[in-house]
Amino acid sequence: MSVKNDQDFWRDFIQLYKSLPAVWKVKSDLYKNRVQKQDAYEKLTEKLKTIDSNVDINATKKKINTLRSNYCRELKKM
């Protein structure tokens, strides 16, 4: 996968993540709904499977946590 395609993929992945408040919006009623949260993680996992076929939901959660940690670390640098 080229660098441009890789950047496009992660932009799309983050956009998908932002469109699923059941995963990240703590004060939302969707966040408290386990079924909707599971469905959201499955959508994100399917997106990740386009670049790595061995991804499961736990790996997706770990990847999201890594992205969030890196984002916060970069904010602190500024």
Coordinates of N, CA and C in Angstrom, one line a residue:
M1 N 0.8 -1.2 0.0 CA 0.0 0.0 0.0 C 0.9 1.2 0.0
S2 N 0.6 2.1 -0.9 CA 1.5 3.3 -1.0 C 1.1 4.3 0.2
V3 N 2.0 5.3 0.4 CA 1.8 6.2 1.5 C 0.5 7.0 1.3
K4 N 0.2 7.4 0.0 CA -1.0 8.2 -0.2 C -2.2 7.4 0.1
N5 N -2.2 6.1 -0.4 CA -3.4 5.2 -0.1 C -3.5 5.0 1.4
D6 N -2.4 4.8 2.1 CA -2.4 4.6 3.5 C -3.0 5.8 4.2
Q7 N -2.6 7.0 3.8 CA -3.2 8.2 4.5 C -4.7 8.3 4.2
D8 N -5.1 8.0 3.0 CA -6.5 8.0 2.6 C -7.3 7.0 3.4
F9 N -6.7 5.8 3.6 CA -7.4 4.8 4.4 C -7.6 5.3 5.8
W10 N -6.6 5.8 6.5 CA -6.7 6.3 7.9 C -7.6 7.5 8.0
R11 N -7.7 8.3 7.0 CA -8.6 9.4 7.0 C -10.1 8.9 7.0
D12 N -10.3 7.9 6.1 CA -11.6 7.3 6.0 C -11.9 6.5 7.3
F13 N -11.0 5.9 7.9 CA -11.2 5.1 9.1 C -11.6 6.1 10.2
I14 N -10.9 7.2 10.3 CA -11.2 8.2 11.4 C -12.5 8.8 11.2
Q15 N -12.9 9.1 9.9 CA -14.2 9.6 9.6 C -15.3 8.6 10.0
L16 N -15.1 7.3 9.7 CA -16.0 6.3 10.1 C -16.1 6.3 11.7
Y17 N -15.0 6.4 12.3 CA -15.0 6.4 13.8 C -15.8 7.6 14.3
K18 N -15.6 8.7 13.7 CA -16.3 9.9 14.2 C -17.8 9.8 13.9
S19 N -18.2 9.0 12.9 CA -19.6 8.9 12.6 C -20.3 7.9 13.5
L20 N -19.6 7.2 14.4 CA -20.2 6.2 15.3 C -20.0 6.7 16.7
P21 N -21.0 7.5 17.2 CA -20.8 8.0 18.6 C -21.0 7.0 19.7
A22 N -21.5 5.8 19.3 CA -21.6 4.7 20.3 C -20.3 4.3 20.8
V23 N -19.2 4.6 20.1 CA -17.9 4.1 20.4 C -17.2 5.2 21.3
W24 N -17.4 6.5 21.0 CA -16.6 7.5 21.6 C -17.3 8.5 22.5
K25 N -18.6 8.7 22.3 CA -19.3 9.8 22.9 C -19.9 9.3 24.3
V26 N -19.1 9.5 25.3 CA -19.5 8.9 26.6 C -20.8 9.4 27.2
K27 N -21.2 10.6 26.9 CA -22.5 11.1 27.5 C -23.7 10.7 26.6
S28 N -23.5 10.1 25.5 CA -24.6 9.7 24.6 C -25.3 8.4 25.2
D29 N -26.5 8.3 24.9 CA -27.3 7.1 25.3 C -26.8 5.9 24.4
L30 N -26.3 6.2 23.2 CA -25.8 5.1 22.4 C -24.6 4.5 23.0
Y31 N -23.8 5.2 23.7 CA -22.6 4.7 24.3 C -22.9 3.6 25.4
K32 N -24.1 3.8 26.0 CA -24.5 2.9 27.0 C -25.2 1.6 26.5
N33 N -25.5 1.7 25.2 CA -26.2 0.5 24.5 C -25.1 -0.4 24.0
R34 N -25.0 -1.6 24.7 CA -24.0 -2.6 24.3 C -24.1 -3.1 22.9
V35 N -25.4 -3.3 22.5 CA -25.6 -3.8 21.1 C -25.1 -2.9 20.1
Q36 N -25.5 -1.6 20.2 CA -25.1 -0.6 19.2 C -23.5 -0.4 19.2
K37 N -23.0 -0.5 20.4 CA -21.5 -0.3 20.5 C -20.8 -1.5 19.8
Q38 N -21.3 -2.7 20.0 CA -20.8 -3.9 19.4 C -20.9 -3.8 17.9
D39 N -22.1 -3.3 17.4 CA -22.2 -3.1 15.9 C -21.3 -2.1 15.4
A40 N -21.0 -1.0 16.1 CA -20.1 0.0 15.7 C -18.7 -0.6 15.6
Y41 N -18.3 -1.4 16.6 CA -16.9 -2.0 16.5 C -16.8 -3.0 15.4
E42 N -17.9 -3.7 15.1 CA -17.9 -4.6 13.9 C -17.7 -3.8 12.6
K43 N -18.3 -2.7 12.5 CA -18.1 -1.9 11.3 C -16.7 -1.4 11.2
L44 N -16.1 -1.0 12.3 CA -14.7 -0.5 12.3 C -13.8 -1.7 12.0
T45 N -14.1 -2.9 12.5 CA -13.3 -4.1 12.2 C -13.4 -4.4 10.7
E46 N -14.5 -4.3 10.1 CA -14.6 -4.6 8.7 C -13.8 -3.7 7.9
K47 N -13.8 -2.4 8.3 CA -12.9 -1.4 7.6 C -11.5 -1.8 7.7
L48 N -11.0 -2.2 8.9 CA -9.6 -2.6 9.1 C -9.3 -3.9 8.4
K49 N -10.2 -4.7 8.2 CA -10.0 -6.0 7.4 C -9.6 -5.8 6.0
T50 N -9.9 -4.6 5.5 CA -9.5 -4.3 4.1 C -8.0 -4.2 3.9
I51 N -7.3 -3.9 5.0 CA -5.8 -3.8 5.0 C -5.1 -5.0 5.7
D52 N -5.8 -5.6 6.6 CA -5.3 -6.8 7.4 C -6.4 -7.7 7.7
S53 N -6.4 -8.9 7.1 CA -7.5 -9.9 7.2 C -7.6 -10.6 8.5
N54 N -6.5 -10.4 9.4 CA -6.5 -11.1 10.6 C -7.0 -10.3 11.8
V55 N -7.6 -9.2 11.5 CA -8.0 -8.2 12.6 C -9.3 -8.8 13.2
D56 N -9.4 -8.7 14.6 CA -10.6 -8.9 15.3 C -11.0 -7.7 16.1
I57 N -12.1 -7.8 16.8 CA -12.6 -6.6 17.5 C -11.7 -6.1 18.6
N58 N -11.0 -7.0 19.3 CA -10.0 -6.6 20.3 C -8.8 -5.9 19.6
A59 N -8.4 -6.3 18.5 CA -7.3 -5.6 17.8 C -7.8 -4.2 17.3
T60 N -9.1 -4.1 16.9 CA -9.7 -2.8 16.6 C -9.7 -1.9 17.7
K61 N -10.1 -2.4 18.9 CA -10.1 -1.5 20.1 C -8.7 -1.0 20.4
K62 N -7.8 -1.9 20.3 CA -6.4 -1.6 20.6 C -5.9 -0.5 19.6
K63 N -6.2 -0.6 18.3 CA -5.8 0.3 17.3 C -6.4 1.7 17.6
I64 N -7.7 1.7 18.0 CA -8.3 3.0 18.3 C -7.7 3.6 19.5
N65 N -7.4 2.8 20.5 CA -6.7 3.4 21.7 C -5.3 3.9 21.4
T66 N -4.6 3.3 20.5 CA -3.3 3.8 20.0 C -3.5 5.1 19.3
L67 N -4.4 5.2 18.4 CA -4.7 6.4 17.7 C -5.0 7.6 18.6
R68 N -5.8 7.3 19.6 CA -6.2 8.3 20.6 C -5.0 8.8 21.4
S69 N -4.2 7.8 21.8 CA -3.0 8.1 22.6 C -2.0 9.0 21.9
N70 N -1.8 8.6 20.6 CA -0.9 9.4 19.8 C -1.4 10.8 19.5
Y71 N -2.7 10.9 19.3 CA -3.3 12.2 19.2 C -3.1 13.1 20.4
C72 N -3.4 12.6 21.6 CA -3.2 13.3 22.8 C -1.7 13.7 23.0
R73 N -0.8 12.8 22.7 CA 0.6 13.1 22.8 C 1.0 14.2 21.9
E74 N 0.5 14.2 20.7 CA 0.8 15.3 19.7 C 0.2 16.6 20.2
L75 N -0.9 16.6 20.8 CA -1.5 17.8 21.3 C -0.7 18.4 22.5
K76 N -0.1 17.6 23.3 CA 0.7 18.0 24.4 C 2.0 18.7 23.8
K77 N 2.5 18.2 22.7 CA 3.7 18.8 22.1 C 3.5 20.2 21.7
M78 N 2.3 20.5 21.3 CA 2.0 21.9 20.7 C 2.0 22.9 21.7

